[in-house]
Amino acid sequence: KYLVKTAQKMTWQMKPGPSERIRYPGEGPYDMRLGYSKLPDYLARLDQAGWQIDRQAKISMQMERADDLGLFLPYHEKDQAGLSLLDSDGKSLHQGRYPARTYERFEDIPEVLVNALLHIENRELLAEQFPTRNPAVEWDRLAQALMEKGISLVDKNRNVPGGSTLPTQIEKYRHSPEGLTNNMGDKLRQMATASLRAYLDGANTLPMRRNTVMAYLNTVPLAAAPRFGEVNGIGDGLWAWYGLDFDEINKVLSKTPAARDAAYASALKHALSLIVAERRPSYYLAANRK
């Protein structure tokens, strides 16, 4: 109830002239790639060159307070950025999008791909019996991770499982410096922001949870491929690392059980490899492909 009430106050509006209440994102990979982190510098240089701000976002006092507490700005983020050039008649001359290959709707994702991702990363995320649950925290996983961490202080060779859900992982690779969790403070920051973001559309978080699955598949970092550059998302990953057509893979993975064949197995193998590789993308995709 507290999160729902607080999240509804995380708002912003476009207002004429320079905004007297605006905050800019930090040094997270997402914020740097999209240019958000450099906005104060860009605006200062434009001002010196004689340009003026016509309209700018004014955030709510509650969102300003969230930023003061060290949280990332909780708003609806886009999975895809780019540039569209139109002629005088409004017809498209050129369009560049990054990532280039994404899912537009949750329903477009093959069910087997959703199930594979959730089985590996976050099995309870889309459970429907608790429509108002906070998807950012799974208390049993978190408790187990903390217990295993304590045991690892004695048993140095013990492998400690992570307690991160998909919402907190997205906060990490988008907004934490270098996309890393360096300490407990970073983890709490990710969990708190993901918790607020989950309730931006109200108490029922199931639609937001579905969007989280789509956002993860669209934007998960998958290292950098030769002759392509930085890779984000399963769609671009299939093309950059394996030369596979995104639309064709989705078509094959959507086959009914009776129609599944060797092509289906191959498509699933390649898509699954990218989901697994997210743990150590540079190691698995670049240094240790085999």
Short mmCIF file of the C-alpha atoms (twelve columns), coordinates in Angstrom:
data_MODEL
# 
_entry.id   MODEL 
# 
loop_
_atom_site.group_PDB 
_atom_site.id 
_atom_site.type_symbol 
_atom_site.label_atom_id 
_atom_site.label_alt_id 
_atom_site.label_comp_id 
_atom_site.label_asym_id 
_atom_site.label_seq_id 
_atom_site.Cartn_x 
_atom_site.Cartn_y 
_atom_site.Cartn_z 
_atom_site.pdbx_PDB_model_num 
ATOM 1   C CA . LYS A 1   0.000  0.000   0.000   1 
ATOM 2   C CA . TYR A 2   2.840  2.378   0.817   1 
ATOM 3   C CA . LEU A 3   4.632  1.658   -2.473  1 
ATOM 4   C CA . VAL A 4   1.440  2.165   -4.513  1 
ATOM 5   C CA . LYS A 5   0.708  5.479   -2.800  1 
ATOM 6   C CA . THR A 6   4.286  6.681   -3.191  1 
ATOM 7   C CA . ALA A 7   4.674  5.543   -6.811  1 
ATOM 8   C CA . GLN A 8   1.589  7.514   -7.872  1 
ATOM 9   C CA . LYS A 9   3.443  10.674  -6.848  1 
ATOM 10  C CA . MET A 10  6.397  9.944   -9.137  1 
ATOM 11  C CA . THR A 11  5.256  12.244  -11.937 1 
ATOM 12  C CA . TRP A 12  6.587  14.891  -14.317 1 
ATOM 13  C CA . GLN A 13  5.149  17.432  -16.750 1 
ATOM 14  C CA . MET A 14  6.480  19.420  -19.676 1 
ATOM 15  C CA . LYS A 15  6.484  23.120  -18.774 1 
ATOM 16  C CA . PRO A 16  7.440  26.257  -20.771 1 
ATOM 17  C CA . GLY A 17  10.995 27.563  -20.327 1 
ATOM 18  C CA . PRO A 18  13.813 26.093  -18.226 1 
ATOM 19  C CA . SER A 19  12.661 23.810  -15.406 1 
ATOM 20  C CA . GLU A 20  13.313 24.898  -11.842 1 
ATOM 21  C CA . ARG A 21  12.864 21.309  -10.683 1 
ATOM 22  C CA . ILE A 22  14.715 18.771  -12.783 1 
ATOM 23  C CA . ARG A 23  17.249 16.029  -12.043 1 
ATOM 24  C CA . TYR A 24  19.524 14.269  -14.501 1 
ATOM 25  C CA . PRO A 25  20.451 10.559  -14.461 1 
ATOM 26  C CA . GLY A 26  23.868 9.410   -13.289 1 
ATOM 27  C CA . GLU A 27  26.592 7.341   -14.907 1 
ATOM 28  C CA . GLY A 28  24.703 4.113   -15.608 1 
ATOM 29  C CA . PRO A 29  25.281 2.446   -19.016 1 
ATOM 30  C CA . TYR A 30  21.701 3.150   -20.170 1 
ATOM 31  C CA . ASP A 31  21.895 6.821   -19.175 1 
ATOM 32  C CA . MET A 32  25.279 7.289   -20.821 1 
ATOM 33  C CA . ARG A 33  24.364 5.500   -24.074 1 
ATOM 34  C CA . LEU A 34  21.231 7.605   -24.528 1 
ATOM 35  C CA . GLY A 35  23.059 10.836  -23.683 1 
ATOM 36  C CA . TYR A 36  21.038 11.621  -20.556 1 
ATOM 37  C CA . SER A 37  24.096 11.927  -18.320 1 
ATOM 38  C CA . LYS A 38  25.575 14.626  -20.579 1 
ATOM 39  C CA . LEU A 39  22.440 16.769  -20.793 1 
ATOM 40  C CA . PRO A 40  23.649 19.405  -18.263 1 
ATOM 41  C CA . ASP A 41  26.855 19.862  -20.295 1 
ATOM 42  C CA . TYR A 42  24.996 19.950  -23.617 1 
ATOM 43  C CA . LEU A 43  22.484 22.501  -22.327 1 
ATOM 44  C CA . ALA A 44  25.213 24.752  -20.914 1 
ATOM 45  C CA . ARG A 45  27.059 24.745  -24.246 1 
ATOM 46  C CA . LEU A 46  23.852 25.445  -26.167 1 
ATOM 47  C CA . ASP A 47  23.098 28.333  -23.819 1 
ATOM 48  C CA . GLN A 48  26.547 29.813  -24.480 1 
ATOM 49  C CA . ALA A 49  25.877 29.513  -28.223 1 
ATOM 50  C CA . GLY A 50  22.677 31.545  -27.900 1 
ATOM 51  C CA . TRP A 51  20.075 28.782  -27.812 1 
ATOM 52  C CA . GLN A 52  17.162 28.881  -25.369 1 
ATOM 53  C CA . ILE A 53  15.118 26.136  -23.713 1 
ATOM 54  C CA . ASP A 54  11.563 26.278  -25.030 1 
ATOM 55  C CA . ARG A 55  10.112 23.516  -22.826 1 
ATOM 56  C CA . GLN A 56  11.568 21.221  -20.181 1 
ATOM 57  C CA . ALA A 57  10.382 18.514  -17.807 1 
ATOM 58  C CA . LYS A 58  9.398  19.517  -14.281 1 
ATOM 59  C CA . ILE A 59  9.432  16.556  -11.918 1 
ATOM 60  C CA . SER A 60  7.230  16.238  -8.843  1 
ATOM 61  C CA . MET A 61  8.567  17.033  -5.386  1 
ATOM 62  C CA . GLN A 62  8.252  13.347  -4.480  1 
ATOM 63  C CA . MET A 63  10.409 12.301  -7.426  1 
ATOM 64  C CA . GLU A 64  12.940 14.938  -6.403  1 
ATOM 65  C CA . ARG A 65  13.006 13.447  -2.902  1 
ATOM 66  C CA . ALA A 66  13.511 9.965   -4.324  1 
ATOM 67  C CA . ASP A 67  16.565 11.270  -6.164  1 
ATOM 68  C CA . ASP A 68  17.817 12.909  -2.942  1 
ATOM 69  C CA . LEU A 69  17.566 9.506   -1.243  1 
ATOM 70  C CA . GLY A 70  19.914 8.086   -3.863  1 
ATOM 71  C CA . LEU A 71  17.326 6.186   -5.910  1 
ATOM 72  C CA . PHE A 72  17.338 6.108   -9.687  1 
ATOM 73  C CA . LEU A 73  14.597 8.236   -11.241 1 
ATOM 74  C CA . PRO A 74  11.485 5.996   -11.352 1 
ATOM 75  C CA . TYR A 75  9.682  6.584   -14.651 1 
ATOM 76  C CA . HIS A 76  8.570  4.545   -17.669 1 
ATOM 77  C CA . GLU A 77  11.759 3.920   -19.631 1 
ATOM 78  C CA . LYS A 78  12.025 3.050   -23.314 1 
ATOM 79  C CA . ASP A 79  13.754 -0.072  -24.567 1 
ATOM 80  C CA . GLN A 80  14.730 1.430   -27.908 1 
ATOM 81  C CA . ALA A 81  16.322 4.731   -28.903 1 
ATOM 82  C CA . GLY A 82  17.127 6.179   -32.300 1 
ATOM 83  C CA . LEU A 83  16.631 8.835   -34.942 1 
ATOM 84  C CA . SER A 84  13.960 9.303   -37.607 1 
ATOM 85  C CA . LEU A 85  14.453 11.704  -40.533 1 
ATOM 86  C CA . LEU A 86  11.298 12.816  -42.364 1 
ATOM 87  C CA . ASP A 87  10.836 14.878  -45.519 1 
ATOM 88  C CA . SER A 88  8.537  17.902  -45.846 1 
ATOM 89  C CA . ASP A 89  5.584  15.589  -46.503 1 
ATOM 90  C CA . GLY A 90  6.241  13.557  -43.367 1 
ATOM 91  C CA . LYS A 91  7.538  10.525  -45.271 1 
ATOM 92  C CA . SER A 92  10.434 8.605   -43.787 1 
ATOM 93  C CA . LEU A 93  13.859 9.246   -45.332 1 
ATOM 94  C CA . HIS A 94  15.903 7.315   -42.822 1 
ATOM 95  C CA . GLN A 95  15.392 5.569   -39.523 1 
ATOM 96  C CA . GLY A 96  17.986 4.179   -37.158 1 
ATOM 97  C CA . ARG A 97  16.973 2.294   -34.016 1 
ATOM 98  C CA . TYR A 98  19.056 0.744   -31.269 1 
ATOM 99  C CA . PRO A 99  18.630 -2.055  -30.430 1 
ATOM 100 C CA . ALA A 100 17.401 -2.697  -33.964 1 
ATOM 101 C CA . ARG A 101 15.504 -5.934  -33.236 1 
ATOM 102 C CA . THR A 102 13.034 -5.851  -30.339 1 
ATOM 103 C CA . TYR A 103 9.677  -7.193  -29.211 1 
ATOM 104 C CA . GLU A 104 6.911  -4.586  -29.424 1 
ATOM 105 C CA . ARG A 105 4.414  -6.530  -27.284 1 
ATOM 106 C CA . PHE A 106 4.702  -9.211  -24.634 1 
ATOM 107 C CA . GLU A 107 2.367  -11.393 -26.706 1 
ATOM 108 C CA . ASP A 108 4.947  -11.404 -29.528 1 
ATOM 109 C CA . ILE A 109 7.477  -13.323 -27.408 1 
ATOM 110 C CA . PRO A 110 7.449  -17.109 -27.969 1 
ATOM 111 C CA . GLU A 111 6.126  -18.801 -24.837 1 
ATOM 112 C CA . VAL A 112 9.093  -21.180 -24.660 1 
ATOM 113 C CA . LEU A 113 11.472 -18.215 -24.504 1 
ATOM 114 C CA . VAL A 114 9.530  -16.634 -21.617 1 
ATOM 115 C CA . ASN A 115 9.465  -19.953 -19.758 1 
ATOM 116 C CA . ALA A 116 13.187 -20.537 -20.297 1 
ATOM 117 C CA . LEU A 117 14.103 -17.077 -19.027 1 
ATOM 118 C CA . LEU A 118 11.903 -17.368 -15.937 1 
ATOM 119 C CA . HIS A 119 13.116 -20.901 -15.153 1 
ATOM 120 C CA . ILE A 120 16.719 -19.688 -15.130 1 
ATOM 121 C CA . GLU A 121 16.343 -16.250 -13.585 1 
ATOM 122 C CA . ASN A 122 13.048 -15.573 -11.815 1 
ATOM 123 C CA . ARG A 123 10.532 -18.440 -11.623 1 
ATOM 124 C CA . GLU A 124 7.806  -16.674 -9.633  1 
ATOM 125 C CA . LEU A 125 7.765  -13.401 -11.596 1 
ATOM 126 C CA . LEU A 126 4.563  -13.989 -13.594 1 
ATOM 127 C CA . ALA A 127 2.645  -15.928 -10.923 1 
ATOM 128 C CA . GLU A 128 -0.943 -14.647 -11.088 1 
ATOM 129 C CA . GLN A 129 -2.232 -15.690 -7.659  1 
ATOM 130 C CA . PHE A 130 -0.785 -12.528 -6.071  1 
ATOM 131 C CA . PRO A 131 -1.609 -9.663  -8.482  1 
ATOM 132 C CA . THR A 132 -0.317 -6.943  -6.137  1 
ATOM 133 C CA . ARG A 133 3.011  -8.589  -5.240  1 
ATOM 134 C CA . ASN A 134 6.223  -6.595  -5.388  1 
ATOM 135 C CA . PRO A 135 8.248  -8.259  -8.188  1 
ATOM 136 C CA . ALA A 136 11.499 -6.605  -7.122  1 
ATOM 137 C CA . VAL A 137 11.924 -8.815  -4.052  1 
ATOM 138 C CA . GLU A 138 11.502 -12.557 -3.552  1 
ATOM 139 C CA . TRP A 139 12.049 -12.964 0.159   1 
ATOM 140 C CA . ASP A 140 12.834 -16.685 0.075   1 
ATOM 141 C CA . ARG A 141 15.539 -16.209 -2.582  1 
ATOM 142 C CA . LEU A 142 16.954 -13.202 -0.764  1 
ATOM 143 C CA . ALA A 143 17.068 -15.097 2.538   1 
ATOM 144 C CA . GLN A 144 18.794 -18.058 0.897   1 
ATOM 145 C CA . ALA A 145 21.363 -15.795 -0.774  1 
ATOM 146 C CA . LEU A 146 22.127 -14.095 2.548   1 
ATOM 147 C CA . MET A 147 22.456 -17.455 4.308   1 
ATOM 148 C CA . GLU A 148 24.770 -18.793 1.590   1 
ATOM 149 C CA . LYS A 149 26.814 -15.600 1.800   1 
ATOM 150 C CA . GLY A 150 27.289 -16.186 5.521   1 
ATOM 151 C CA . ILE A 151 28.357 -19.796 4.944   1 
ATOM 152 C CA . SER A 152 30.839 -18.658 2.286   1 
ATOM 153 C CA . LEU A 153 32.701 -16.660 4.943   1 
ATOM 154 C CA . VAL A 154 33.681 -20.028 6.435   1 
ATOM 155 C CA . ASP A 155 33.704 -22.163 3.284   1 
ATOM 156 C CA . LYS A 156 35.699 -20.036 0.834   1 
ATOM 157 C CA . ASN A 157 35.007 -22.390 -2.082  1 
ATOM 158 C CA . ARG A 158 31.232 -22.270 -1.757  1 
ATOM 159 C CA . ASN A 159 29.334 -20.931 -4.768  1 
ATOM 160 C CA . VAL A 160 26.907 -18.223 -3.629  1 
ATOM 161 C CA . PRO A 161 23.701 -17.910 -5.697  1 
ATOM 162 C CA . GLY A 162 22.399 -14.431 -6.439  1 
ATOM 163 C CA . GLY A 163 19.123 -13.177 -4.986  1 
ATOM 164 C CA . SER A 164 18.398 -10.680 -7.764  1 
ATOM 165 C CA . THR A 165 15.057 -10.654 -9.543  1 
ATOM 166 C CA . LEU A 166 14.707 -9.495  -13.157 1 
ATOM 167 C CA . PRO A 167 13.520 -5.992  -12.101 1 
ATOM 168 C CA . THR A 168 16.616 -5.453  -9.921  1 
ATOM 169 C CA . GLN A 169 18.885 -6.862  -12.632 1 
ATOM 170 C CA . ILE A 170 17.506 -4.311  -15.103 1 
ATOM 171 C CA . GLU A 171 18.152 -1.497  -12.616 1 
ATOM 172 C CA . LYS A 172 21.713 -2.805  -12.227 1 
ATOM 173 C CA . TYR A 173 22.712 -3.048  -15.867 1 
ATOM 174 C CA . ARG A 174 20.916 0.159   -16.830 1 
ATOM 175 C CA . HIS A 175 21.722 2.563   -14.011 1 
ATOM 176 C CA . SER A 176 24.472 1.316   -11.676 1 
ATOM 177 C CA . PRO A 177 27.943 2.644   -12.632 1 
ATOM 178 C CA . GLU A 178 29.475 0.240   -15.184 1 
ATOM 179 C CA . GLY A 179 26.377 -1.952  -14.755 1 
ATOM 180 C CA . LEU A 180 27.772 -3.548  -11.607 1 
ATOM 181 C CA . THR A 181 26.687 -4.125  -8.006  1 
ATOM 182 C CA . ASN A 182 29.715 -3.194  -5.922  1 
ATOM 183 C CA . ASN A 183 28.258 -3.275  -2.415  1 
ATOM 184 C CA . MET A 184 25.107 -3.721  -0.336  1 
ATOM 185 C CA . GLY A 185 24.232 -0.048  -0.819  1 
ATOM 186 C CA . ASP A 186 24.061 -0.580  -4.590  1 
ATOM 187 C CA . LYS A 187 21.823 -3.621  -4.097  1 
ATOM 188 C CA . LEU A 188 19.404 -1.750  -1.831  1 
ATOM 189 C CA . ARG A 189 19.286 1.144   -4.288  1 
ATOM 190 C CA . GLN A 190 18.373 -1.228  -7.116  1 
ATOM 191 C CA . MET A 191 15.715 -3.010  -5.041  1 
ATOM 192 C CA . ALA A 192 14.130 0.221   -3.800  1 
ATOM 193 C CA . THR A 193 13.959 1.786   -7.273  1 
ATOM 194 C CA . ALA A 194 12.612 -1.415  -8.844  1 
ATOM 195 C CA . SER A 195 9.956  -1.587  -6.120  1 
ATOM 196 C CA . LEU A 196 8.734  1.940   -6.861  1 
ATOM 197 C CA . ARG A 197 8.882  1.446   -10.621 1 
ATOM 198 C CA . ALA A 198 6.744  -1.704  -10.319 1 
ATOM 199 C CA . TYR A 199 3.772  0.290   -8.989  1 
ATOM 200 C CA . LEU A 200 3.828  3.258   -11.406 1 
ATOM 201 C CA . ASP A 201 0.646  1.936   -13.062 1 
ATOM 202 C CA . GLY A 202 -1.179 1.012   -9.860  1 
ATOM 203 C CA . ALA A 203 -1.533 -1.838  -7.398  1 
ATOM 204 C CA . ASN A 204 -1.845 -4.657  -9.945  1 
ATOM 205 C CA . THR A 205 1.754  -5.277  -10.997 1 
ATOM 206 C CA . LEU A 206 1.141  -8.142  -13.447 1 
ATOM 207 C CA . PRO A 207 1.168  -5.901  -16.573 1 
ATOM 208 C CA . MET A 208 4.393  -4.284  -15.354 1 
ATOM 209 C CA . ARG A 209 5.883  -7.711  -14.669 1 
ATOM 210 C CA . ARG A 210 5.148  -8.770  -18.244 1 
ATOM 211 C CA . ASN A 211 6.761  -5.565  -19.476 1 
ATOM 212 C CA . THR A 212 9.792  -6.399  -17.330 1 
ATOM 213 C CA . VAL A 213 10.235 -9.728  -19.132 1 
ATOM 214 C CA . MET A 214 9.981  -7.931  -22.477 1 
ATOM 215 C CA . ALA A 215 12.390 -5.164  -21.400 1 
ATOM 216 C CA . TYR A 216 14.944 -7.722  -20.238 1 
ATOM 217 C CA . LEU A 217 14.842 -9.690  -23.499 1 
ATOM 218 C CA . ASN A 218 15.000 -6.431  -25.490 1 
ATOM 219 C CA . THR A 219 17.919 -4.825  -23.662 1 
ATOM 220 C CA . VAL A 220 20.012 -7.395  -21.768 1 
ATOM 221 C CA . PRO A 221 23.727 -6.611  -22.358 1 
ATOM 222 C CA . LEU A 222 25.527 -9.268  -24.408 1 
ATOM 223 C CA . ALA A 223 29.099 -7.938  -24.691 1 
ATOM 224 C CA . ALA A 224 30.442 -6.504  -27.968 1 
ATOM 225 C CA . ALA A 225 30.658 -8.419  -31.245 1 
ATOM 226 C CA . PRO A 226 33.262 -7.924  -34.016 1 
ATOM 227 C CA . ARG A 227 32.068 -5.638  -36.849 1 
ATOM 228 C CA . PHE A 228 28.903 -4.891  -34.860 1 
ATOM 229 C CA . GLY A 229 29.902 -3.206  -31.610 1 
ATOM 230 C CA . GLU A 230 28.027 -3.279  -28.329 1 
ATOM 231 C CA . VAL A 231 25.173 -5.798  -28.295 1 
ATOM 232 C CA . ASN A 232 21.964 -5.338  -26.312 1 
ATOM 233 C CA . GLY A 233 18.956 -7.626  -26.420 1 
ATOM 234 C CA . ILE A 234 18.242 -11.134 -27.646 1 
ATOM 235 C CA . GLY A 235 17.209 -9.915  -31.117 1 
ATOM 236 C CA . ASP A 236 20.460 -8.106  -31.856 1 
ATOM 237 C CA . GLY A 237 22.342 -10.892 -30.046 1 
ATOM 238 C CA . LEU A 238 21.027 -13.557 -32.398 1 
ATOM 239 C CA . TRP A 239 22.127 -11.476 -35.380 1 
ATOM 240 C CA . ALA A 240 25.472 -10.189 -34.064 1 
ATOM 241 C CA . TRP A 241 26.746 -13.430 -32.510 1 
ATOM 242 C CA . TYR A 242 25.139 -16.085 -34.730 1 
ATOM 243 C CA . GLY A 243 23.991 -14.335 -37.919 1 
ATOM 244 C CA . LEU A 244 20.406 -15.489 -37.291 1 
ATOM 245 C CA . ASP A 245 17.282 -13.615 -38.399 1 
ATOM 246 C CA . PHE A 246 15.219 -12.489 -35.406 1 
ATOM 247 C CA . ASP A 247 11.836 -12.793 -37.123 1 
ATOM 248 C CA . GLU A 248 12.618 -16.273 -38.431 1 
ATOM 249 C CA . ILE A 249 13.751 -17.483 -34.989 1 
ATOM 250 C CA . ASN A 250 10.539 -16.212 -33.402 1 
ATOM 251 C CA . LYS A 251 8.489  -17.931 -36.088 1 
ATOM 252 C CA . VAL A 252 10.258 -21.246 -35.507 1 
ATOM 253 C CA . LEU A 253 10.010 -20.998 -31.703 1 
ATOM 254 C CA . SER A 254 6.256  -20.404 -31.968 1 
ATOM 255 C CA . LYS A 255 5.641  -23.823 -33.538 1 
ATOM 256 C CA . THR A 256 3.142  -26.145 -31.890 1 
ATOM 257 C CA . PRO A 257 4.592  -29.153 -30.006 1 
ATOM 258 C CA . ALA A 258 3.617  -31.494 -32.855 1 
ATOM 259 C CA . ALA A 259 5.490  -29.387 -35.435 1 
ATOM 260 C CA . ARG A 260 8.713  -28.976 -33.499 1 
ATOM 261 C CA . ASP A 261 11.743 -30.320 -35.357 1 
ATOM 262 C CA . ALA A 262 15.516 -29.920 -35.665 1 
ATOM 263 C CA . ALA A 263 15.103 -26.270 -36.710 1 
ATOM 264 C CA . TYR A 264 13.134 -25.646 -33.508 1 
ATOM 265 C CA . ALA A 265 15.850 -27.299 -31.402 1 
ATOM 266 C CA . SER A 266 18.560 -25.225 -33.086 1 
ATOM 267 C CA . ALA A 267 16.627 -21.973 -32.627 1 
ATOM 268 C CA . LEU A 268 16.009 -22.706 -28.955 1 
ATOM 269 C CA . LYS A 269 19.647 -23.682 -28.407 1 
ATOM 270 C CA . HIS A 270 20.928 -20.375 -29.790 1 
ATOM 271 C CA . ALA A 271 18.384 -18.223 -27.936 1 
ATOM 272 C CA . LEU A 272 18.970 -20.142 -24.716 1 
ATOM 273 C CA . SER A 273 22.723 -19.686 -25.015 1 
ATOM 274 C CA . LEU A 274 22.294 -15.907 -24.982 1 
ATOM 275 C CA . ILE A 275 20.099 -16.025 -21.862 1 
ATOM 276 C CA . VAL A 276 22.712 -18.154 -20.083 1 
ATOM 277 C CA . ALA A 277 25.606 -16.012 -21.362 1 
ATOM 278 C CA . GLU A 278 24.215 -12.927 -19.596 1 
ATOM 279 C CA . ARG A 279 25.950 -14.088 -16.408 1 
ATOM 280 C CA . ARG A 280 29.384 -13.525 -18.013 1 
ATOM 281 C CA . PRO A 281 28.789 -12.263 -21.559 1 
ATOM 282 C CA . SER A 282 32.364 -11.316 -22.474 1 
ATOM 283 C CA . TYR A 283 33.659 -14.666 -21.198 1 
ATOM 284 C CA . TYR A 284 31.063 -16.872 -22.886 1 
ATOM 285 C CA . LEU A 285 30.433 -14.986 -26.134 1 
ATOM 286 C CA . ALA A 286 33.844 -13.509 -26.892 1 
ATOM 287 C CA . ALA A 287 36.591 -15.414 -25.059 1 
ATOM 288 C CA . ASN A 288 35.049 -18.870 -24.706 1 
ATOM 289 C CA . ARG A 289 32.545 -19.293 -27.543 1 
ATOM 290 C CA . LYS A 290 32.966 -23.058 -27.819 1 
# 
